[in-house]
Every structure is written in C-alpha cells, then in structure tokens.
Coordinates of C-alpha atoms in Angstrom, one line a residue:
Chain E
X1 CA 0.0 0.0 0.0
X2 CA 1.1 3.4 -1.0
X3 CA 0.2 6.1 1.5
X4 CA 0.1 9.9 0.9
X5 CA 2.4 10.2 3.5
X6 CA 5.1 8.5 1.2
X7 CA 4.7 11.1 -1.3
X8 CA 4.8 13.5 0.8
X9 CA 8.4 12.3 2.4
X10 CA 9.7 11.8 -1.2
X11 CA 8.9 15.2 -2.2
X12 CA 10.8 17.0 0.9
X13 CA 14.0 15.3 0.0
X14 CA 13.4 17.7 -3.6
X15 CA 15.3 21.2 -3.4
X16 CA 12.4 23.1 -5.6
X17 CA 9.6 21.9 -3.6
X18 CA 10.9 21.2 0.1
X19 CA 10.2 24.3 2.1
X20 CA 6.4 23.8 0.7
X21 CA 5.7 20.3 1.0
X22 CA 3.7 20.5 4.6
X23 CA 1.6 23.4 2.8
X24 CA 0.4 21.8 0.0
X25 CA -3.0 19.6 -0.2
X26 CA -3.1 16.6 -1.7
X27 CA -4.7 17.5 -5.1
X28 CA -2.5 21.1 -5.1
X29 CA -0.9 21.7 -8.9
X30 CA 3.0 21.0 -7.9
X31 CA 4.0 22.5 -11.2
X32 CA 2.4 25.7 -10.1
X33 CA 4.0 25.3 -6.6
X34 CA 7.7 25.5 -7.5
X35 CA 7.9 22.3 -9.6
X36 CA 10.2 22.7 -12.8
X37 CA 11.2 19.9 -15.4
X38 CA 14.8 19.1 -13.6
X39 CA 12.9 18.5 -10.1
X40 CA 10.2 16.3 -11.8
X41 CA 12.9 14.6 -13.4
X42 CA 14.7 14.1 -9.8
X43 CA 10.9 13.4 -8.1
X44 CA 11.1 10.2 -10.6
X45 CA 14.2 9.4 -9.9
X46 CA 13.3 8.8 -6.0
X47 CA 9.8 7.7 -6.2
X48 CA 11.5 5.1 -8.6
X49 CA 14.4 4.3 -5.8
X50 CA 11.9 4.7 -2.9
X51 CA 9.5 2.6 -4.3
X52 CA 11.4 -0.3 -6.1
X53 CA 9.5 0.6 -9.8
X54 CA 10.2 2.1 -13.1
X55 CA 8.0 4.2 -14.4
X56 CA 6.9 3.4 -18.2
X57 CA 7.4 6.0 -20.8
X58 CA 3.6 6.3 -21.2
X59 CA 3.8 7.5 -17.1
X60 CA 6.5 10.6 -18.1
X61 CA 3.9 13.0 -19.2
X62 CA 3.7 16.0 -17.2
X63 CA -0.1 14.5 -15.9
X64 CA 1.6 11.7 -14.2
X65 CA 3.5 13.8 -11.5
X66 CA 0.9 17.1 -11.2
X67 CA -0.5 16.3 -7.6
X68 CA 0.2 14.2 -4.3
X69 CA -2.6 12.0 -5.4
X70 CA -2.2 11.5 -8.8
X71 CA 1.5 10.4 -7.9
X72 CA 0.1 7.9 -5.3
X73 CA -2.1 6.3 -7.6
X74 CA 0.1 5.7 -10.2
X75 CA 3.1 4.6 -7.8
X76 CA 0.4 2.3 -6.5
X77 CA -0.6 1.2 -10.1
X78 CA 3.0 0.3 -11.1
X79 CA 3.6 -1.5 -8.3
X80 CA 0.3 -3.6 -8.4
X81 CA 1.1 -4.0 -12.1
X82 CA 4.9 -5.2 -10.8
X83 CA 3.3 -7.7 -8.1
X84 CA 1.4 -9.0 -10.9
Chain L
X1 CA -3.2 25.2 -63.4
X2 CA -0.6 23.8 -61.6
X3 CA -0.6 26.3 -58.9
X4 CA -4.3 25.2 -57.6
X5 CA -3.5 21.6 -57.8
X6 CA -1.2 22.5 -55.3
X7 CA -3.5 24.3 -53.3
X8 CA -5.6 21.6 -52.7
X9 CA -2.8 19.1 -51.7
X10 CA -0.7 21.4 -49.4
X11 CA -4.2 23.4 -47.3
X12 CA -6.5 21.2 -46.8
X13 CA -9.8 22.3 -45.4
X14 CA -8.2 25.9 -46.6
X15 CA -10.9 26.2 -49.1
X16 CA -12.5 29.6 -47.4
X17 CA -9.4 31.6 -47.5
X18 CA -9.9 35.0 -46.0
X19 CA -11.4 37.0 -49.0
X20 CA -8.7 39.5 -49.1
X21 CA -6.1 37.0 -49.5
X22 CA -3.6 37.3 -52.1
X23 CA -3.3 35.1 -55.2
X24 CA -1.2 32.2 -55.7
X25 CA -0.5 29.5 -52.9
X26 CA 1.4 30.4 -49.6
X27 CA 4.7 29.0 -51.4
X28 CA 4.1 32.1 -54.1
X29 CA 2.4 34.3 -51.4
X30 CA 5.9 33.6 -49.7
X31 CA 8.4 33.9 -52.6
X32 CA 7.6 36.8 -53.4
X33 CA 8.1 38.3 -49.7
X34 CA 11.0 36.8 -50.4
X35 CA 12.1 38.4 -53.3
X36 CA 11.9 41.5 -51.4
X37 CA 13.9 40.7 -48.2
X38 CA 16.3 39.4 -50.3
X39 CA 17.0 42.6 -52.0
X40 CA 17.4 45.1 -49.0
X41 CA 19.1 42.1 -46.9
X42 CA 22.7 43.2 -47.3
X43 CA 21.5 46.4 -46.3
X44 CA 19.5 45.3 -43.1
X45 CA 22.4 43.5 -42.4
X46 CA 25.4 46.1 -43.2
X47 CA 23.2 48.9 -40.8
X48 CA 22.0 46.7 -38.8
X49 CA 18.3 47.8 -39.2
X50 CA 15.1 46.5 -38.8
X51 CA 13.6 44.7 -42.2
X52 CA 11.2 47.1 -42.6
X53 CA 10.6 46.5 -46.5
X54 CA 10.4 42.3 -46.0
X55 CA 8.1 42.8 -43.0
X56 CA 5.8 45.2 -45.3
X57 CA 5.9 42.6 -47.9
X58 CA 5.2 40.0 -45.8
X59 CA 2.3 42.0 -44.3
X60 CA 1.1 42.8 -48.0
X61 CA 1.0 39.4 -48.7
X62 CA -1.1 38.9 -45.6
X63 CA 1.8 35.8 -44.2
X64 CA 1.3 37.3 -40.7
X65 CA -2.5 35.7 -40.2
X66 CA -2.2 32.3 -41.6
X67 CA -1.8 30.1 -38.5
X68 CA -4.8 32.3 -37.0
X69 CA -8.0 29.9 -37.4
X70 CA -10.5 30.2 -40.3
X71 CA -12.7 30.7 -38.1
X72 CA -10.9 33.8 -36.5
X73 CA -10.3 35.4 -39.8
X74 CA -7.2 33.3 -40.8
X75 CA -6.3 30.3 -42.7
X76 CA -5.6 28.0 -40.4
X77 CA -2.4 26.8 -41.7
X78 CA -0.2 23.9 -40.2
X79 CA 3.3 24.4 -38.4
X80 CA 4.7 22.6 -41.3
X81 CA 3.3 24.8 -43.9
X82 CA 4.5 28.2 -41.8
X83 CA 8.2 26.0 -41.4
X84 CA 8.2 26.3 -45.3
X85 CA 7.6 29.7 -45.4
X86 CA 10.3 30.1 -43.3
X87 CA 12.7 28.2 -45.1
X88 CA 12.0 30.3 -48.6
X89 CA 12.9 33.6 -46.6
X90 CA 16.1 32.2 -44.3
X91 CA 17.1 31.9 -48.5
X92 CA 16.7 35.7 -49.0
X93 CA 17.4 37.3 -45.7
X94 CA 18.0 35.5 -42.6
X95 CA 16.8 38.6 -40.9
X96 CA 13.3 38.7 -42.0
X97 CA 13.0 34.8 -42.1
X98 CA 14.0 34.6 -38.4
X99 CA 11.1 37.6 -37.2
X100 CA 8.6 35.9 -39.1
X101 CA 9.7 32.4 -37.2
X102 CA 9.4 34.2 -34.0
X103 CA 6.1 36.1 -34.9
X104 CA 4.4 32.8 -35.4
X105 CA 6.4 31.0 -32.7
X106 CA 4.5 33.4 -30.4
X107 CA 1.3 33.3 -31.6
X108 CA 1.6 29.4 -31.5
X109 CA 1.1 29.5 -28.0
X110 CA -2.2 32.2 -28.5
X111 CA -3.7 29.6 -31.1
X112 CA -3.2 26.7 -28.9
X113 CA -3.9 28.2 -25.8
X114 CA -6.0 31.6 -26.3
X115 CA -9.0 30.0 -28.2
X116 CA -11.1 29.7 -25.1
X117 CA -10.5 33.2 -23.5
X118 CA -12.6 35.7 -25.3
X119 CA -10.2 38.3 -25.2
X120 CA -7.5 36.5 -27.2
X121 CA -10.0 35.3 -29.1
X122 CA -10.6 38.6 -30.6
X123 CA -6.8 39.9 -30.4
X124 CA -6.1 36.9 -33.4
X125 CA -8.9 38.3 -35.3
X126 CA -7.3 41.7 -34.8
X127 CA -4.0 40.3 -35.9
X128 CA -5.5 38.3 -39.0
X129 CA -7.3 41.4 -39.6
X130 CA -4.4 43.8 -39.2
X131 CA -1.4 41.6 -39.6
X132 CA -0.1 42.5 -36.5
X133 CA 3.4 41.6 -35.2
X134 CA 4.0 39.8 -32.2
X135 CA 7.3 39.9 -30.1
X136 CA 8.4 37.6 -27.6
X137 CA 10.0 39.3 -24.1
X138 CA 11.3 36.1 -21.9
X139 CA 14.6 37.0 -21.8
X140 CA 15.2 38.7 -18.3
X141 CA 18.0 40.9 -16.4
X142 CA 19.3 38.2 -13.4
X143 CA 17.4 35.4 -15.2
X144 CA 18.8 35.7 -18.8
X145 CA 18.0 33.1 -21.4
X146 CA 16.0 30.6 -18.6
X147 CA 12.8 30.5 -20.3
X148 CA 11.0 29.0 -17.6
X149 CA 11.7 31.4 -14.7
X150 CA 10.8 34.8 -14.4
X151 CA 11.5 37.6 -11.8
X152 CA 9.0 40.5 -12.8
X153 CA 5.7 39.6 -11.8
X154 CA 1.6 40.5 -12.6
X155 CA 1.1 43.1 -10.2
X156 CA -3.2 43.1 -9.4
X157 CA -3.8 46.8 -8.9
X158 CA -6.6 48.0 -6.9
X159 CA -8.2 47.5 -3.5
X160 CA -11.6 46.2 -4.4
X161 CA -12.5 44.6 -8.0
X162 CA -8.4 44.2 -8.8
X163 CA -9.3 44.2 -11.9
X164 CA -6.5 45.8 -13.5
X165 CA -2.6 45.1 -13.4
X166 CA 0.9 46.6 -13.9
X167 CA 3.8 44.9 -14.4
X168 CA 7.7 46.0 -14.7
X169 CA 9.7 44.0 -16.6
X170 CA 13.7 44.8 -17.1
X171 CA 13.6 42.8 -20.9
X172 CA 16.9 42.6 -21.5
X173 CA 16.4 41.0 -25.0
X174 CA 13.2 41.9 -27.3
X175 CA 13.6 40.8 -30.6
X176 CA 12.1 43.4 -32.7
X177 CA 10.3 45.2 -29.8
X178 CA 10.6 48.5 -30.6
X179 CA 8.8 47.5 -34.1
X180 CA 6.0 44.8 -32.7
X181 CA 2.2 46.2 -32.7
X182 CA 1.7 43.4 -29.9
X183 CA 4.6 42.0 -27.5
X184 CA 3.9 38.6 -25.2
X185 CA 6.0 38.7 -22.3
X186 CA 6.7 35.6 -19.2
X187 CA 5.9 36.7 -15.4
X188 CA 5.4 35.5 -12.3
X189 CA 1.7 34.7 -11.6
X190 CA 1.7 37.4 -8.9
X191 CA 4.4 39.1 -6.5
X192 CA 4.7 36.1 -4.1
X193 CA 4.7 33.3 -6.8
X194 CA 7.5 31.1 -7.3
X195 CA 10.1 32.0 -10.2
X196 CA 8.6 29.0 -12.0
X197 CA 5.1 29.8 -11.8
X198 CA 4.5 31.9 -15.1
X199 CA 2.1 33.2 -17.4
X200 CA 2.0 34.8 -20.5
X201 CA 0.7 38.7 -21.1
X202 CA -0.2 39.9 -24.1
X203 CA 0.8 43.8 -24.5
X204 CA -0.3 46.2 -27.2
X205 CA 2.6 48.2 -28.7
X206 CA 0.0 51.3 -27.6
X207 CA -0.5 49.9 -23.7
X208 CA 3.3 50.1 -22.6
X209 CA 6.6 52.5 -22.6
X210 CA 9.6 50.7 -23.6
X211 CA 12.9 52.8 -22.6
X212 CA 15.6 51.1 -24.8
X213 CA 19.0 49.8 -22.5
X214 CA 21.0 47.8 -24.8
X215 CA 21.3 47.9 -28.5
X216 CA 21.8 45.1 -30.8
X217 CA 25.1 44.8 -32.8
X218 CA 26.3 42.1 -33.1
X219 CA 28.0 39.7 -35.6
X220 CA 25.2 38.6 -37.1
X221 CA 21.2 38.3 -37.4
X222 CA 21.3 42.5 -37.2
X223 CA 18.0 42.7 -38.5
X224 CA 16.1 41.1 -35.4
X225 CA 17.2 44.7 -33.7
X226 CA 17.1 42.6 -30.4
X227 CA 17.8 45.6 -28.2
X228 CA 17.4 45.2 -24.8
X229 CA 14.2 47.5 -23.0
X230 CA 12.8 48.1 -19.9
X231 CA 9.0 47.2 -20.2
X232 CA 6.4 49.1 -18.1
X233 CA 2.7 48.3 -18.3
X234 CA 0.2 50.1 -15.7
X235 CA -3.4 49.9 -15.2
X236 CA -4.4 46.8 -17.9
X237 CA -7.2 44.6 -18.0
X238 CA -6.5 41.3 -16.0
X239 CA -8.1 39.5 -19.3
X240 CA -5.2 39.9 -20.9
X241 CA -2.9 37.8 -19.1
X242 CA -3.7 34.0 -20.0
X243 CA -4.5 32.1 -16.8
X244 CA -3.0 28.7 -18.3
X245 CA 0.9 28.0 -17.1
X246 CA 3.0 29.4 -19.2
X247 CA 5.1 25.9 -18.4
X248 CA 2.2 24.3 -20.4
X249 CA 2.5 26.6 -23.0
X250 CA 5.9 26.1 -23.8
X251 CA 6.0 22.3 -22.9
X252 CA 2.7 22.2 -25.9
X253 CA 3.5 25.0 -28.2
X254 CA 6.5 27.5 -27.6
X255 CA 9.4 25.0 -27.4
X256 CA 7.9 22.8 -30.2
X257 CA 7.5 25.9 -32.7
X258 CA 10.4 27.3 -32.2
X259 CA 12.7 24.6 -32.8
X260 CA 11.0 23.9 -35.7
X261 CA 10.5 27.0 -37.2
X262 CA 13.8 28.3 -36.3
X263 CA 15.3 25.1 -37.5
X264 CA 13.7 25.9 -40.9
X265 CA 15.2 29.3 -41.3
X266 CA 18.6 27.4 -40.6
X267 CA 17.9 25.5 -43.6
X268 CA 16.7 28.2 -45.8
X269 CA 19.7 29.6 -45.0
X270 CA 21.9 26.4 -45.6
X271 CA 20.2 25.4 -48.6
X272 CA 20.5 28.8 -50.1
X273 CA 24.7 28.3 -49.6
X274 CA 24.6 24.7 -51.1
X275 CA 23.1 26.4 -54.3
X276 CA 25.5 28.9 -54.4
X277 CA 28.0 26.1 -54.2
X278 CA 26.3 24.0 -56.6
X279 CA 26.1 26.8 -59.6
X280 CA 29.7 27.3 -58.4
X281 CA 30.9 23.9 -59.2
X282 CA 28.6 23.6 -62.7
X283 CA 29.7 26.9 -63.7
X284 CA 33.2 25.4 -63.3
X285 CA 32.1 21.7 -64.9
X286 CA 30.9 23.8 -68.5
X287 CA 34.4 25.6 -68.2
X288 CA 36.2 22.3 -68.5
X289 CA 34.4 19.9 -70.2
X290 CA 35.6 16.2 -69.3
X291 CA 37.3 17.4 -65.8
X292 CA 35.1 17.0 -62.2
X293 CA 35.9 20.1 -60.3
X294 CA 38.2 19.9 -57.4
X295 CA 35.2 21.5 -55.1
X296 CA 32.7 18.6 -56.4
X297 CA 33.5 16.3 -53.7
X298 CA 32.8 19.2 -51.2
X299 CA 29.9 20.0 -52.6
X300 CA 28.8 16.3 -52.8
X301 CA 29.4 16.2 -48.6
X302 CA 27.6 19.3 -48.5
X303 CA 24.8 18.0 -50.2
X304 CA 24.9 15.1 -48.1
X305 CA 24.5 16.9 -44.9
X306 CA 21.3 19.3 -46.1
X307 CA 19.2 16.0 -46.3
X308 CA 20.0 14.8 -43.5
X309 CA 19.5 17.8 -41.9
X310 CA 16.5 18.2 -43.9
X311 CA 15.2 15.0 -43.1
X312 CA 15.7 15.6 -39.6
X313 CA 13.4 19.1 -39.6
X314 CA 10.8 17.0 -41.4
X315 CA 10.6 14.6 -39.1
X316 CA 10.5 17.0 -36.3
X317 CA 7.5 18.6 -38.1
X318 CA 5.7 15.0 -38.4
X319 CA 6.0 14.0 -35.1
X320 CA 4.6 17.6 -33.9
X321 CA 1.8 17.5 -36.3
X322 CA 1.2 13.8 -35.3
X323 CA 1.3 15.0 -31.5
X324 CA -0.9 18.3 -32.0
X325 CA -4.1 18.5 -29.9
X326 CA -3.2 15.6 -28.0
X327 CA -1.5 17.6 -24.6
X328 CA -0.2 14.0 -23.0
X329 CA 1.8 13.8 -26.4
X330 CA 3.4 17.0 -26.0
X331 CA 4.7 16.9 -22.6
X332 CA 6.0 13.5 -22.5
X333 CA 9.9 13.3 -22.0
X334 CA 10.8 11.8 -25.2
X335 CA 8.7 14.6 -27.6
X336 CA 11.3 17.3 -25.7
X337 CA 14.0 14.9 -26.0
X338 CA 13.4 14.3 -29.8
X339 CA 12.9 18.1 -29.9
X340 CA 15.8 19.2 -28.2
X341 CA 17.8 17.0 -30.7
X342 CA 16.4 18.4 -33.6
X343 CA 17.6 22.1 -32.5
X344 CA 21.2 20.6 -31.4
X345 CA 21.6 18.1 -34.5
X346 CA 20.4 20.7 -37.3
X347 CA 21.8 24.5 -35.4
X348 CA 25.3 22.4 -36.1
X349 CA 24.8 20.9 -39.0
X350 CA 23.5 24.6 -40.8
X351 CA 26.7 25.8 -39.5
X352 CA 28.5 23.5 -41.2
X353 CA 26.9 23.1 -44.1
X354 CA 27.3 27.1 -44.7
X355 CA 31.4 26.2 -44.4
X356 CA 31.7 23.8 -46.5
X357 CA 29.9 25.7 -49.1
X358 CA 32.5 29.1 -48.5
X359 CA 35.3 26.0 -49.3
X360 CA 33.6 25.1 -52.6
X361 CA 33.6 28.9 -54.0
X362 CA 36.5 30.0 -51.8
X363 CA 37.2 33.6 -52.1
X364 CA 34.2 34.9 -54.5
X365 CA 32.4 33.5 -51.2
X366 CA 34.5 35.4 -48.9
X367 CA 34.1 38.4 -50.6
X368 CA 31.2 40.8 -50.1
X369 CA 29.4 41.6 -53.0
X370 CA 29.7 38.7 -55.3
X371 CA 26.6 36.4 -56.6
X372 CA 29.0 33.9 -54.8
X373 CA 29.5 35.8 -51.4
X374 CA 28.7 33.9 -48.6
X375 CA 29.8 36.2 -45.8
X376 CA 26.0 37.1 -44.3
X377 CA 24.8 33.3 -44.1
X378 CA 27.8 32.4 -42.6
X379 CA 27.7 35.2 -39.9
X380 CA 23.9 35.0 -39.0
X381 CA 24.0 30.8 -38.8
X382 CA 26.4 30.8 -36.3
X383 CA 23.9 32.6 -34.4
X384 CA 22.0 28.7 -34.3
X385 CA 24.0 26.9 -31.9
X386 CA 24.0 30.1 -29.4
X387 CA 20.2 31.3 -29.9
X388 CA 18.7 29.0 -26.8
X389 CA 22.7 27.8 -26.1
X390 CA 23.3 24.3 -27.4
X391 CA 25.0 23.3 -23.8
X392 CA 21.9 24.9 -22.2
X393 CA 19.8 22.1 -24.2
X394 CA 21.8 19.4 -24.1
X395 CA 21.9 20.1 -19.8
X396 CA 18.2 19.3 -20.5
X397 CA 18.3 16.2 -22.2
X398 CA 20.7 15.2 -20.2
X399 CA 18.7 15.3 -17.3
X400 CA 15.5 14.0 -19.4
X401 CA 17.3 10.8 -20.1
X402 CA 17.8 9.8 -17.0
X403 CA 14.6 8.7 -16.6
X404 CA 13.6 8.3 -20.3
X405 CA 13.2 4.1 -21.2
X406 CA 13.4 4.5 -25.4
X407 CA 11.0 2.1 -27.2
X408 CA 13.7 0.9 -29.7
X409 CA 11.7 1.2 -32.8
X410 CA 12.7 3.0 -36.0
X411 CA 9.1 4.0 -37.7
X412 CA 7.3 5.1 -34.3
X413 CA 8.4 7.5 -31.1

C-alpha cells in the first residue's frame, strides 16, 4: 500500500519543492508550486528508488506527476502492475 | 493550373481563405516576400536595421495571419506549412526569415492556448485582420535566457475589484520590440509566486513604454534589432494575461514551434549556400568539359549533410503535427528529448553546411558583393548553436534521459 504520507516524504527530499511540501493539499498543482522539469525529473528518480519501480514511458507525461494523489495512484498502479 | 493543384494538396480544409487573401498558394504568397527581403538584406544586415521593407511585404501578402483559425479570420495553416515559409525567406534574408519564425512561434502559444478566452479570441482576429506583429519578451535581467523562470511579476492593482494590473519587466532582450504592434511577455503569476510559476501577457505596442537599455550589434542576425528594453505596463485589464501555465504553453507550443521553425530558417539559410556552391561547381564543370571540379567532392558532402538535416526538420515537423491536440503527447519526456535534438543536431549541422559551401567557391564567397558571397549566411547561422545555447539544451536532455526508457523502434516515437 502506497500512502500519501510516502509522497509527501519523497517530495521533501526535492530542493524546488521542500520548504512547501507541509503546505500543500493533496490535489494542489505541484507545477504551479515551485515544480520545474529538472525537479520532476529528480521526483522520478526517487519515487523510482523509494519505491522499487520504473515508471513506463507512457507515465512521463507532465499528468503523471501534477499532484500528491495523482503520484500515489500511479506509484500504486506500477507497483500492483509489478506484483502481478 | 498547376498552382491550384497545389492548393488543394498542401491546405487542406483551406478552401474559405480569408477574401482579401492574395493570389497564388502560400509558397508564391511567400516567394515573393522573399524576393523583397532578399534585395534590402545586405542592407539590413550592413546597418544593422530592422527589415522594414520584407516585414511590409510580408504584411502585404497577408503571411502574418495564416496560423490564425478560419474561423478567426485566418487560414488555419499547419506548423509545417508556416516551417516552409520560413525556409523560402532564411534563403533571401536571414533577418526577415528569423522575425517571421518568432512572430508565429508566439502566436503558436495564442492559437493553442488563447481559443477559449474571449479576449485572445478577438486579439487573433485583430492580428489576421491587421497583420499584426508579435514579439516575444522572456529573456530577463538576473534570469537571462531561462525560459522558464521569471523575476517581474503580474502586479493586481486596486483594493476592491483588482481588476487591472501593472507589471515592470527589465527585458533585456526583445527581438524586434521596438517594431512589434503586440509583445507577449513571461511573469510570475503574482508578486509572491514562485520563479517558475508563469504566465504569458499579451501587451499592445499602444498599452506600454519601452525605454531602450541595450542595442543590438552584433556579428550577425542584425535585423532582429534585439535591443534590450525596460517594459512598463500600468493599469491593464486582467483578461489579458492567459491564466493557463505558461510551463504548459511552452511544454505544448512555444518550445515545439520554435525549434521547428527556427530550425527551418537554418535550412533556408543552408540550402540557399549549397546552391551557391552547386552553380559554383557547374559553372566550373561547363568551363572544362571532361574534368570533375576539385570542389565537387565538397559540394557532394555538403549535399549530403542538407538532407540529412533536412530529413531531420521534417521529421521534427511530423512528429509535432502527429502529437498536436493531444497535450499527454506534447509533454511527455521523449517529444522534448526528440525536440531538443532536432535544434542541437540541425543548429550544427546549418553551421556546417554554410562552411563547407564558403570552401567550394573560396574567395568569391568570402568576398562581399559577389553572386557567390557567402559572408551574411555564414555570420547569421552561427547565431543557431547560441540562440537558446546548445550546452543549455543538451543540460536538459541530459537530465531528461535519466529517466527516459526508449521504445527501440525506427518508424514510431
């Protein structure tokens, strides 16, 4: 099971979005929070690392990685998909 | 006849041109824009002045609207179509080819993401209707060339409605700004947004005071008069900024046109040196009848590299048109990797290509005022590696890659 609170400890350890993380909700816009195309690129990196996956290239787009929930539910997907 | 056959193949759904659209296809429409940049380029170039005559032409011949919808007063037309328009001017003037690239690089991002706000809506109509030109300000004092963060930010004036805004922008590059009728310019959301959290206003030449602080001279591209300004708007309508993030704007349009289109100027301007080099070589092939030319085999590598340069802006083009409309498409990490590579691969290669072709006809290229010379495409392509910096891109991809898979395949992305 993924939990929000995952996310959420991923997302600290990035330097564009750390000093926000505890202000944001869960379905806040992170590219309109600080996020730029480097620190999404870094935010893969470690959810990949964190969570043991690889995200697909049909999971890169920029819809993948907008919000704490979306990236929760498609961490969760890829992992379900891996266990399968 | 043969000019309407090619109507129909190359605009479809075109069929209800705007009625006060000149005659002939766009390829005419263009060529003959062309003809006139071409003959005040070595003057735009030598004074370093603004193309007035080629943007009059090009006005006249009403190239300014096209990408504009029909159903906005335009004609629709397709990046590729406005990428060969560009390539039949970077032959004539590099100058005028390059403001016309950036005119329709900008309103790229109006087309594909101003349809739905009623006051863009009607600024395309006024620039279809007017043939107005658009300039680009991104380029920032303490930011630089970093498209995608801003200092200067929409400022909401007012206590109660806020409806208005002013905003202070030190523009240390704007292309053409002091000729534009309309300039489109990055900021901040509002004063305590972060650097990356942009949109995109649109400012009427009429709305703002530009006070100039840098002037262009450069070695080459003159004409784009990219003079540095600062930019002072007070008191605007909020409509005009677009609410949609400028980061999705230039992940869907900006970066996508501009590599495209600028990469077709590039080869308008590498193609027109190969020909040079070509008539330079047959002229010498009829002077000795039986002998190949020592600059064939030159020439024969420059040839070589236009296709593949060519064939690498054309599928650039297909894969954008392919992607179009569909916003998952255009942000995914391999579209800007395959973009990026088409900017690095064909700013070299144009480069190049321009040398090789000064080797072929040697000093009547070197020298100014030839039909050979060569001197003004070779100074305003090396302007493509530096114009968005090649290292600058490739510190992109780089980091792109790293979690980019690849599917492997030749035919599909």
């Amino acid at each position: 099971m993924v939990e929000i609170s995952d996310i959420r400890d991923v997302l600290k350890s990035l330097e564009s979005l750390k000093g926000v993380v505890d202000t944001l909700s869960d379905d806040d816009d992170l590219f309109e929070k600080g996020l730029d195309s480097f620190g999404s690129v870094q935010l893969m990196l470690a959810l990949e690392e964190r969570f043991d996956i690889e995200f697909p290239d049909s999971a890169l787009g920029r819809r993948s990685f907008s919000t704490i929930r979306i990236i929760r539910d498609t961490v969760a997907g890829l992992r379900q998909q891996e266990a399968a | 006849m043969n000019m309407h056959v090619e109507v129909a193949a190359t605009v479809p759904g075109a069929a209800p041109v705007a009625t006060d659209a000149p005659a002939g296809d766009l390829d005419a429409r263009a060529k003959r824009a062309a003809e006139i940049a071409g003959r005040h380029a070595d003057a735009v170039d030598r004074e370093g002045r603004f193309p007035a005559e080629a943007v009059a032409a090009l006005k006249a011949e009403r190239l300014f609207g096209i990408q504009v919808p029909v159903s906005l007063g335009g004609e629709g037309a397709s990046m590729s179509e406005i990428a060969e328009v560009c390539a039949i001017l970077g032959r004539a003037c590099s100058a005028a080819a390059m403001v016309f690239a950036m005119h329709h690089i900008k309103l790229a991002s109006l087309v594909t993401h101003g349809q739905d706000s009623a006051w863009h809506a009607a600024l395309m109509r006024r620039i279809a209707g007017e043939q107005m030109l658009i300039a680009s300000s991104t380029t920032e004092a303490g930011i630089g060339g970093d498209l995608r963060n801003s200092l200067c930010a929409v400022e909401a004036q007012g206590t109660g409605d806020g409806d208005t805004f002013r905003l202070t922008k030190e523009a240390s590059v704007i292309s053409y700004g002091a000729q534009a009728d309309l300039i489109l310019a990055t900021a901040r959301r509002h004063p305590e947004a972060a650097t990356s959290d942009q949109v995109l206003v649109a400012l009427l030449a009429d709305q703002i005071t530009l006070e100039r602080t840098s002037t262009w001279d450069t070695l080459g591209m003159r004409g784009t008069c990219s003079d540095g300004f600062l930019l002072k708007a007070e008191g605007l309508p909020l409509v005009q900024v677009l609410q949609k993030p400028f980061a999705e704007i230039a992940a869907q349009s900006m970066l996508a046109a501009s590599h495209l289109l600028w990469g077709s100027v590039w080869f308008g301007i590498a193609s027109y040196a190969v020909d040079r080099a070509r008539a330079f070589v047959q002229a010498e092939a009829r002077k000795k009848p039986g002998q190949v030319p020592p600059g064939a085999l030159r020439l024969a590598e420059a040839a070589n590299e236009l296709q593949a340069m060519k064939s690498t802006v054309v599928a650039g083009l297909a894969r954008y048109e392919a992607a179009k409309g569909d916003p998952d498409a255009l942000s995914a990490i391999g579209f800007s990797i395959m973009l990026n590579n088409v900017k690095t691969t064909v700013s070299v290669q144009a480069v190049d290509i321009v040398q090789r072709a000064l080797s072929v006809v040697g000093i009547l290229g070197y020298k100014n005022g030839t039909p050979f010379s060569l001197g003004r495409q070779l100074r305003d392509v090396l302007s493509a590696p530096l114009m968005i910096n090649n290292d600058r891109i490739l510190s992109n991809t780089a980091n792109l890659l790293l979690v980019q898979k690849g599917s492997g395949k030749l035919l599909s992305a």
